[in-house]
PDB file of C-alpha atoms in Angstrom:
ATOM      1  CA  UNK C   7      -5.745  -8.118  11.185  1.00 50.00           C
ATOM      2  CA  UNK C   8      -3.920  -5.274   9.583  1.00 63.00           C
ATOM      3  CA  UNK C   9      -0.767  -6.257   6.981  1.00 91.00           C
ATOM      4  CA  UNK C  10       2.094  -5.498   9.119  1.00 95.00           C
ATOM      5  CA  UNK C  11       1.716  -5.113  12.911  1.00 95.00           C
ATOM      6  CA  UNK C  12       4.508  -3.108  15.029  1.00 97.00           C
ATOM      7  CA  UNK C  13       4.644  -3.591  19.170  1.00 97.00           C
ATOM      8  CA  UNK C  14       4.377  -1.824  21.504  1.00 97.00           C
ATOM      9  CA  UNK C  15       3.302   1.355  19.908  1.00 95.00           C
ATOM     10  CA  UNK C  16       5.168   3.582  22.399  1.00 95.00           C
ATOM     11  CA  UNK C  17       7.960   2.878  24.800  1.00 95.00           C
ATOM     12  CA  UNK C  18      10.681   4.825  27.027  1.00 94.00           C
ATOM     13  CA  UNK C  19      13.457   3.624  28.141  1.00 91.00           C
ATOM     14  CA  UNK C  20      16.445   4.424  30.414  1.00 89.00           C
ATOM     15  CA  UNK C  21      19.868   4.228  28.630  1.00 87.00           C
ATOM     16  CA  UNK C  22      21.019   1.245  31.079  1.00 86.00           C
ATOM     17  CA  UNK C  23      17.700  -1.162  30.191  1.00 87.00           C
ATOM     18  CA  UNK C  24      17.242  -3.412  27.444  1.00 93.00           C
ATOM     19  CA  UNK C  25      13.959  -3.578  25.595  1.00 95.00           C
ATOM     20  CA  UNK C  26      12.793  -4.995  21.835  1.00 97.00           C
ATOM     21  CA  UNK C  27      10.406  -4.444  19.555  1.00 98.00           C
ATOM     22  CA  UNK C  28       8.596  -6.881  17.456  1.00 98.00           C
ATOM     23  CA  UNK C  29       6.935  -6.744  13.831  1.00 98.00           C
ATOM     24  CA  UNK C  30       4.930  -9.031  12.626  1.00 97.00           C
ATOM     25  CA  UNK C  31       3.609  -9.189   8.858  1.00 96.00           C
ATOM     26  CA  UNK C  32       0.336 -11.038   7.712  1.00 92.00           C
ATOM     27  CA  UNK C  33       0.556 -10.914   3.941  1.00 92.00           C
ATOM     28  CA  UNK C  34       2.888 -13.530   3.019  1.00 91.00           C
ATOM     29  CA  UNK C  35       5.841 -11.372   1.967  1.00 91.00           C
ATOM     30  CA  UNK C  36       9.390 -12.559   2.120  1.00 88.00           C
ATOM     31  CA  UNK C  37      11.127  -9.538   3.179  1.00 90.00           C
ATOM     32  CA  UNK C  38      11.344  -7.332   6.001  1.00 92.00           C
ATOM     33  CA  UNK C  39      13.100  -3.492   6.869  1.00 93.00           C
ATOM     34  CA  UNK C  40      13.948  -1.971   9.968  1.00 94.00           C
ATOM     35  CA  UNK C  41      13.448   2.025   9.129  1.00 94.00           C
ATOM     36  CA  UNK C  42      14.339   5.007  11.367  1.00 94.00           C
ATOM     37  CA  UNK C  43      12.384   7.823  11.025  1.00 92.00           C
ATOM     38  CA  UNK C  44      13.542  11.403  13.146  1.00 89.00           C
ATOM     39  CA  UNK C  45      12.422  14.897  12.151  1.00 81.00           C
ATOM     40  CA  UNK C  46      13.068  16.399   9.748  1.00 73.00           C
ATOM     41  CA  UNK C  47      15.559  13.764   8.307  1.00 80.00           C
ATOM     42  CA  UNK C  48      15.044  11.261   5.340  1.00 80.00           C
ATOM     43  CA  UNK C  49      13.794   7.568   6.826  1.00 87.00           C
ATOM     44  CA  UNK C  50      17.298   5.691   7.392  1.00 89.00           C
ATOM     45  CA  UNK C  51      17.008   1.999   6.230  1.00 90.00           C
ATOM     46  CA  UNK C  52      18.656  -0.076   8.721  1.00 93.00           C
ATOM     47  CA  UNK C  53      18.193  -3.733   8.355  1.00 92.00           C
ATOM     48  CA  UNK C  54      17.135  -5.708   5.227  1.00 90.00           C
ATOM     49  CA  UNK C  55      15.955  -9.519   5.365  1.00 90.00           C
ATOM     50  CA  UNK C  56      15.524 -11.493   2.747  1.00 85.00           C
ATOM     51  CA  UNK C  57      14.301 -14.918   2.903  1.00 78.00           C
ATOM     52  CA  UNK C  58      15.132 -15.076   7.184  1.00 75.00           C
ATOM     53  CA  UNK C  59      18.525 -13.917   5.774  1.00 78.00           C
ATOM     54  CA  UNK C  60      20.102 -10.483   6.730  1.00 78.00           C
ATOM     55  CA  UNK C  61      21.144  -8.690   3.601  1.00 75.00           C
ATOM     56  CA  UNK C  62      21.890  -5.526   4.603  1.00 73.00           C
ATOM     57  CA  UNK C  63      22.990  -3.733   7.787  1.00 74.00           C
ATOM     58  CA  UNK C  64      23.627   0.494   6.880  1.00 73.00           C
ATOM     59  CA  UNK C  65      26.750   0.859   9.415  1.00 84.00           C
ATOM     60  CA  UNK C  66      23.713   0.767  12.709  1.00 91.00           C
ATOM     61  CA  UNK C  67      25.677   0.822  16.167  1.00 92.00           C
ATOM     62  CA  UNK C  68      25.779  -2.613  17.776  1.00 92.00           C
ATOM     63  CA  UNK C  69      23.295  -1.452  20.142  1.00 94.00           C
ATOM     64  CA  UNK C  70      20.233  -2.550  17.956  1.00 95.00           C
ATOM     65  CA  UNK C  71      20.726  -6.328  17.236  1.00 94.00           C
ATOM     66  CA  UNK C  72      17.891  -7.404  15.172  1.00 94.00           C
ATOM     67  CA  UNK C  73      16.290 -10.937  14.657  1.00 94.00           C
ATOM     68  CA  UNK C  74      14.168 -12.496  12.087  1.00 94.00           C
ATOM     69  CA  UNK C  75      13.402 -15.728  13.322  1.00 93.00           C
ATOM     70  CA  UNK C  76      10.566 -16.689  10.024  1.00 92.00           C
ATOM     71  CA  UNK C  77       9.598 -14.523   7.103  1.00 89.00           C
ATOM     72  CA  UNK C  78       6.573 -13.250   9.507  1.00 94.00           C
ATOM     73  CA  UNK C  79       8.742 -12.126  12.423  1.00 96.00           C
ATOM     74  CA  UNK C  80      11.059  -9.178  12.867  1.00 96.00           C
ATOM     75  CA  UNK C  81      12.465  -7.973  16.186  1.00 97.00           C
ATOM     76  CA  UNK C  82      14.537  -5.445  17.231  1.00 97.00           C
ATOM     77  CA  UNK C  83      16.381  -5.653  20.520  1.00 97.00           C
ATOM     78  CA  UNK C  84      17.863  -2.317  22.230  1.00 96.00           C
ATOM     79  CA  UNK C  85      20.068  -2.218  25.083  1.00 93.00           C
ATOM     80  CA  UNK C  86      22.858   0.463  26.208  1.00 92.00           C
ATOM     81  CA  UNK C  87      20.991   3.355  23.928  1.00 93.00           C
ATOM     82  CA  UNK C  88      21.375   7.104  23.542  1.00 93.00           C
ATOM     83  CA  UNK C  89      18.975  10.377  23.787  1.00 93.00           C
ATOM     84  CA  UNK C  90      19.849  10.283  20.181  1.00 92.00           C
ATOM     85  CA  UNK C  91      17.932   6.912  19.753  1.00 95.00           C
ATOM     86  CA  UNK C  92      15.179   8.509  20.190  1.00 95.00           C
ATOM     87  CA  UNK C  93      13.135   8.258  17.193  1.00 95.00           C
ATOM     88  CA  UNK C  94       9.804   6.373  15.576  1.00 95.00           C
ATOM     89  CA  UNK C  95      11.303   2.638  14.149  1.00 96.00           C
ATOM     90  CA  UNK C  96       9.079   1.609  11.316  1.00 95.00           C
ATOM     91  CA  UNK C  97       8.913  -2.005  10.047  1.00 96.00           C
ATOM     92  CA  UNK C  98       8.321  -2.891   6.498  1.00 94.00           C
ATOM     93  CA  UNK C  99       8.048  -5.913   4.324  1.00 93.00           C
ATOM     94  CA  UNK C 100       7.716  -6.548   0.741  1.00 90.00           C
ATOM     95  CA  UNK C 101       7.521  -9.779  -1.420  1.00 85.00           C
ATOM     96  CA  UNK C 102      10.598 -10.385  -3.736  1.00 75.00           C
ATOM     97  CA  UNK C 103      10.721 -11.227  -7.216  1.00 61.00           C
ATOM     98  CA  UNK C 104      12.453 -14.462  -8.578  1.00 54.00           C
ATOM     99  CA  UNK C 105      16.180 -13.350  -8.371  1.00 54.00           C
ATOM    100  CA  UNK C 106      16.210 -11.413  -5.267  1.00 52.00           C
ATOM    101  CA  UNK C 107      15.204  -7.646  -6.761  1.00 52.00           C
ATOM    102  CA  UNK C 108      12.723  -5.980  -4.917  1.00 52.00           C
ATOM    103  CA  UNK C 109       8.860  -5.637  -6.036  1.00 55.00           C
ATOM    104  CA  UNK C 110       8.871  -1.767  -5.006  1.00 61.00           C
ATOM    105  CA  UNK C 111       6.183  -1.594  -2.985  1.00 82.00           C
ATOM    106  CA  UNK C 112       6.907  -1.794   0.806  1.00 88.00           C
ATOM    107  CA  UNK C 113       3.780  -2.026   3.328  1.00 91.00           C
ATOM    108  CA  UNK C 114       4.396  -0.912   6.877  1.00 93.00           C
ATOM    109  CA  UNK C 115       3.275  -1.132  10.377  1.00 94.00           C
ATOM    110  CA  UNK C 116       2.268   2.201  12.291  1.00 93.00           C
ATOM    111  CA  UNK C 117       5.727   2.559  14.107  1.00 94.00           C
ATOM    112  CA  UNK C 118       7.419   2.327  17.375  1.00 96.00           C
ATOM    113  CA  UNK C 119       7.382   5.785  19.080  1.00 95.00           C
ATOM    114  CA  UNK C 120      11.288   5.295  21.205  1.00 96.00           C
ATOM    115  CA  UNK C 121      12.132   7.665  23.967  1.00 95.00           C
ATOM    116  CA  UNK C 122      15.830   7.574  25.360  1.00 94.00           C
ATOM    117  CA  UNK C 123      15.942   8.704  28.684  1.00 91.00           C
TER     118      UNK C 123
ATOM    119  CA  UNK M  19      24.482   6.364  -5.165  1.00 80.00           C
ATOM    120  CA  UNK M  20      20.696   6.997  -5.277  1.00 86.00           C
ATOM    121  CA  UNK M  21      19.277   9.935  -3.906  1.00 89.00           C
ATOM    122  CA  UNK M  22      15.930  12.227  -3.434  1.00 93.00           C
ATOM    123  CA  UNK M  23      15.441  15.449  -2.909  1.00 94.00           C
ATOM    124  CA  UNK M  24      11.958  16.844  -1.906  1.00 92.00           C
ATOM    125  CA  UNK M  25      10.885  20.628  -1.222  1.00 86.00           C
ATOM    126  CA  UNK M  26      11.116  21.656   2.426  1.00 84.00           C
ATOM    127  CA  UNK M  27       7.552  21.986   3.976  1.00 85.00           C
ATOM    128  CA  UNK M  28       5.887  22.753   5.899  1.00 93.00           C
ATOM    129  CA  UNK M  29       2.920  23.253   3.310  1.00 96.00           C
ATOM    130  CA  UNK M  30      -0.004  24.930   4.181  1.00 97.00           C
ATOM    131  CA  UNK M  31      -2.882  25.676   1.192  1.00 97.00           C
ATOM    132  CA  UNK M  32      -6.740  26.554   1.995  1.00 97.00           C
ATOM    133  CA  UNK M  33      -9.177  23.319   0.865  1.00 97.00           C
ATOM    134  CA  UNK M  34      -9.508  23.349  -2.861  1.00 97.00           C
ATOM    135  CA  UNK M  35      -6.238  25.457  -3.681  1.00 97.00           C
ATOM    136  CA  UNK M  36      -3.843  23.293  -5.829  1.00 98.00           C
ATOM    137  CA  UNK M  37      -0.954  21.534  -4.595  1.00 97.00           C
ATOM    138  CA  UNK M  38       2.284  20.671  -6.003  1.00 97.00           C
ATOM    139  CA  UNK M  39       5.139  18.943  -4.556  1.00 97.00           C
ATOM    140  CA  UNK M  40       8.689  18.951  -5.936  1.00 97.00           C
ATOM    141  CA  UNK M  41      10.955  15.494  -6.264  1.00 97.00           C
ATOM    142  CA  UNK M  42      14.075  15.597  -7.629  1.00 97.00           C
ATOM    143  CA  UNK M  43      16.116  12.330  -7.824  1.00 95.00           C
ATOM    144  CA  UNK M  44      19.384  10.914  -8.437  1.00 93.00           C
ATOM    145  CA  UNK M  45      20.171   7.231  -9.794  1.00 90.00           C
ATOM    146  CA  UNK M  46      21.880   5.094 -11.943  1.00 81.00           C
ATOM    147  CA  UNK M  47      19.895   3.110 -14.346  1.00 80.00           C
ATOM    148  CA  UNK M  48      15.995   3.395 -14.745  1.00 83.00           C
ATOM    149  CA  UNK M  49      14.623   3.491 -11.022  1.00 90.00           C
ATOM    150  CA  UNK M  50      10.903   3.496 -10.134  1.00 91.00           C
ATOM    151  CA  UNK M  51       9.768   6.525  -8.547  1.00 94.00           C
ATOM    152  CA  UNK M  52       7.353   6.347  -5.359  1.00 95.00           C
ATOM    153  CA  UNK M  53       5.175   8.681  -3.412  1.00 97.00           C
ATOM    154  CA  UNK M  54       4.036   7.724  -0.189  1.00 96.00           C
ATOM    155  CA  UNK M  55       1.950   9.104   2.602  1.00 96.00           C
ATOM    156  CA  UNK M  56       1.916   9.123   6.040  1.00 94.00           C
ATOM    157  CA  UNK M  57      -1.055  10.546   8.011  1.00 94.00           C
ATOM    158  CA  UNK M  58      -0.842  11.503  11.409  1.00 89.00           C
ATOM    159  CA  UNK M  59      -0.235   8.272  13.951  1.00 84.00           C
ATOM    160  CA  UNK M  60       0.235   6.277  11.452  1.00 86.00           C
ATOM    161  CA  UNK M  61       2.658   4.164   8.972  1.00 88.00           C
ATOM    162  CA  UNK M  62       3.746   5.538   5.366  1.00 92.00           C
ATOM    163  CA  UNK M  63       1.627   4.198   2.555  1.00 92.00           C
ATOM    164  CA  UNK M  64       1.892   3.590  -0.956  1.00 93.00           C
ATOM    165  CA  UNK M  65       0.339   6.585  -2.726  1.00 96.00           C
ATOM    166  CA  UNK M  66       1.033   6.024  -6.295  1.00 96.00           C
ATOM    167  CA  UNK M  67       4.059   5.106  -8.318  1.00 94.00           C
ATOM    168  CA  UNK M  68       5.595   4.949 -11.850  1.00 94.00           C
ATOM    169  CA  UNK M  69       8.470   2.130 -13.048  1.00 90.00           C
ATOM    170  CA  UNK M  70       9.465   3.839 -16.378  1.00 90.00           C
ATOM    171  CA  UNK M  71      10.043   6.936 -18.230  1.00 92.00           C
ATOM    172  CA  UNK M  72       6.731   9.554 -18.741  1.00 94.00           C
ATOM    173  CA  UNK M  73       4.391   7.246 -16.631  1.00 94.00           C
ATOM    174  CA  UNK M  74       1.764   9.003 -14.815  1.00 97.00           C
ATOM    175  CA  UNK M  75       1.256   7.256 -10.981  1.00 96.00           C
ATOM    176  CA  UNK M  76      -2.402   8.680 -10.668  1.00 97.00           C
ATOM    177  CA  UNK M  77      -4.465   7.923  -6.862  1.00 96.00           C
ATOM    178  CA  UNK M  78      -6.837   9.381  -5.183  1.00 95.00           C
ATOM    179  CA  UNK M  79      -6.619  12.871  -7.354  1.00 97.00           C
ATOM    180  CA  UNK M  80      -3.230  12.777  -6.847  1.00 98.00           C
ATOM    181  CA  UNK M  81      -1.002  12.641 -10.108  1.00 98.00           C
ATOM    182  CA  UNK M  82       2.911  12.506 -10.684  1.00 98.00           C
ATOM    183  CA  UNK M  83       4.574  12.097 -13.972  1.00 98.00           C
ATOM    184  CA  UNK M  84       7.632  10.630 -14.460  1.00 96.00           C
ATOM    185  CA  UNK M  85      10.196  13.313 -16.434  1.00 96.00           C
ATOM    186  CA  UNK M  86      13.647  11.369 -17.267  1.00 93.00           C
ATOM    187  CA  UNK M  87      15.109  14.223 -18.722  1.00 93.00           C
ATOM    188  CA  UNK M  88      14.685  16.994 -15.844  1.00 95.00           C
ATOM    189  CA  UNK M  89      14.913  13.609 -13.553  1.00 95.00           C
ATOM    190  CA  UNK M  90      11.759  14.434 -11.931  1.00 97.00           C
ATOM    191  CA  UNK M  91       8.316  13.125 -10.394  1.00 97.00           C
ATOM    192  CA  UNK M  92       6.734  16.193  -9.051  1.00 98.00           C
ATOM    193  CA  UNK M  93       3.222  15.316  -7.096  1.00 98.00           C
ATOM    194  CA  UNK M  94       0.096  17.304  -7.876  1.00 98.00           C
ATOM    195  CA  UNK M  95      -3.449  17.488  -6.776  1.00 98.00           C
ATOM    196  CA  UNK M  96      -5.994  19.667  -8.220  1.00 97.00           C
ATOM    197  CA  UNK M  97      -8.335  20.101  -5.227  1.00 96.00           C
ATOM    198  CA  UNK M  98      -6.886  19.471  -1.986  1.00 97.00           C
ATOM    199  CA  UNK M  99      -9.709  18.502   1.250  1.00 97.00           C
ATOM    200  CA  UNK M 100      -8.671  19.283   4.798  1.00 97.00           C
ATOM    201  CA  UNK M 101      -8.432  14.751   4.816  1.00 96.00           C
ATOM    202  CA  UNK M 102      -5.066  15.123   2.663  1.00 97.00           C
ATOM    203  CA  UNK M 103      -3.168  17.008   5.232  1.00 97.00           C
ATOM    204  CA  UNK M 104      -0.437  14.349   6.036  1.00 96.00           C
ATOM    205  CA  UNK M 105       3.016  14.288   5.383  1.00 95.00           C
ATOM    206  CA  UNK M 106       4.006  13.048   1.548  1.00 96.00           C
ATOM    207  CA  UNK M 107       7.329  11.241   0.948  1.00 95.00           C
ATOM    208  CA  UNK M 108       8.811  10.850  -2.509  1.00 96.00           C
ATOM    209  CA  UNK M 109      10.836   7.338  -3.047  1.00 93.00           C
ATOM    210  CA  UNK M 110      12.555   5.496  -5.539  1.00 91.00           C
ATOM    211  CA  UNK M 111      14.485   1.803  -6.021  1.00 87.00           C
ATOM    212  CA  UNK M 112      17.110   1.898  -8.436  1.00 79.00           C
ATOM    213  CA  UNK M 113      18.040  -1.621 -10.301  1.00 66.00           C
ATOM    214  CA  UNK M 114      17.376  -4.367  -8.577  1.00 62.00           C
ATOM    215  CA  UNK M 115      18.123  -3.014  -5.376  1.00 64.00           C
ATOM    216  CA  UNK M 116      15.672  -4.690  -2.885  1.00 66.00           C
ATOM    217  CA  UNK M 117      14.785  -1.484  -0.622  1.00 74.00           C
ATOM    218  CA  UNK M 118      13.597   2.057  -1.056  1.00 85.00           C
ATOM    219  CA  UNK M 119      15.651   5.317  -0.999  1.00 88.00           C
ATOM    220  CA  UNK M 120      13.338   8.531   0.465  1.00 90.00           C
ATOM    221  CA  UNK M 121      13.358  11.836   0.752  1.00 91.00           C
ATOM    222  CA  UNK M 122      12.975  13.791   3.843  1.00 89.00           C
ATOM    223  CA  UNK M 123       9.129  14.339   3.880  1.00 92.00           C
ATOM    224  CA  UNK M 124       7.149  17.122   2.795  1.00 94.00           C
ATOM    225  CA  UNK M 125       4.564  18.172   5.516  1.00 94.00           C
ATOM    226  CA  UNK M 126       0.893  19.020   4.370  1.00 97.00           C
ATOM    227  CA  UNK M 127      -1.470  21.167   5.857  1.00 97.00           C
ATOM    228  CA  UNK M 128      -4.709  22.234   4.676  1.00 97.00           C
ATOM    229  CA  UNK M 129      -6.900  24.417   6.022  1.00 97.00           C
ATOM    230  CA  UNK M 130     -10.751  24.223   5.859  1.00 95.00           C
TER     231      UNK M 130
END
């Protein structure tokens, strides 16, 4: 199995329907990232977990709600979106060091390709 | 806050020309400086890194250095192959801050 494994690969969506996507990391680490990742713009962090616990949340519209149910698991559930959603959601995870600061090193999944209708 | 800034692409070079990539960062503290690669369908990957002043992050032929003082890590490769077109991403993590800042992306393309 790969490190960190991102379903499904593609979706589209209507702007009415609600939909998630799910990550899934094999390789023991204790943190996970939502990323956004449009052209031509830097990746946009939007969630940070650490340890199950959210840690971070960069000002994202209420319309993603994530969930991290264990350190393996990260979902992202979408409902009521925009054209403007439209983008490829990557999910990280990295192992922290003893006091919460990161290792550096993230390790991602192959991204969710969104399409807002 | 931190910041990168990364030379607009796209980049197109013939196999075997050299390649350089400008990064350009901005941080409080000592940050460590990332490259990262994404090739096409899939995730970004580690590429090569440096944690402290004039390291060089060295991977497959790829080399950056670490320059505090022009606040730097510029990527280079000596002899690019058609297999490195992709799109590069220079990173860093300032402190003890538990995620990654990136630039924009720099996209590759070389030519056979």
């Amino acid at each position: 199995e790969t490190g960190v494994t991102q379903t499904p690969r593609h979706l589209v969506m209507g702007m009415t329907n609600k939909k998630s996507l799910k990550c899934e990391q094999h390789l023991g680490h204790n943190a996970m990232y939502w990323y956004k990742q449009s052209a031509k713009k830097p990746l946009e962090l939007m969630f940070v977990y650490s340890l199950e616990e959210r840690v971070e949340n960069n000002s994202v519209p209420s319309r993603f709600s994530p969930e991290c149910p264990n350190s393996s698991h990260l979902f992202l559930h979408l409902h009521t979106l925009q054209p403007e959603d439209s983008a490829l959601y990557l999910c990280a995870s990295s192992r922290l060091a003893s006091g919460g600061a990161g290792t550096g090193e993230l390790f991602f999944g192959e991204g969710s390709r969104l399409t807002v209708l | 806050g931190n910041s990168v800034t990364q030379m607009e692409g796209p980049v197109t070079l013939s196999e075997e020309a050299f390649l350089t990539i400008n990064c350009t960062y901005t941080a409080t503290g000592y940050p460590s400086l990332f490259w990262y690669v994404q090739y096409p369908g899939e995730g970004l990957q580690l590429l090569l890194k440096a944690t402290k002043a004039d390291d060089k992050g060295s991977n497959k032929g790829f080399e950056a250095t670490y320059r505090k003082e022009t606040t730097s890590f510029h990527l280079e490769k000596g002899s690019v192959q058609v297999s490195d077109s992709a799109v590069y991403f220079c990173a860093l993590r300032g402190g003890s801050a538990r995620q990654l800042t990136f630039g924009s992306g720099t996209q590759l393309t070389v030519l056979p």
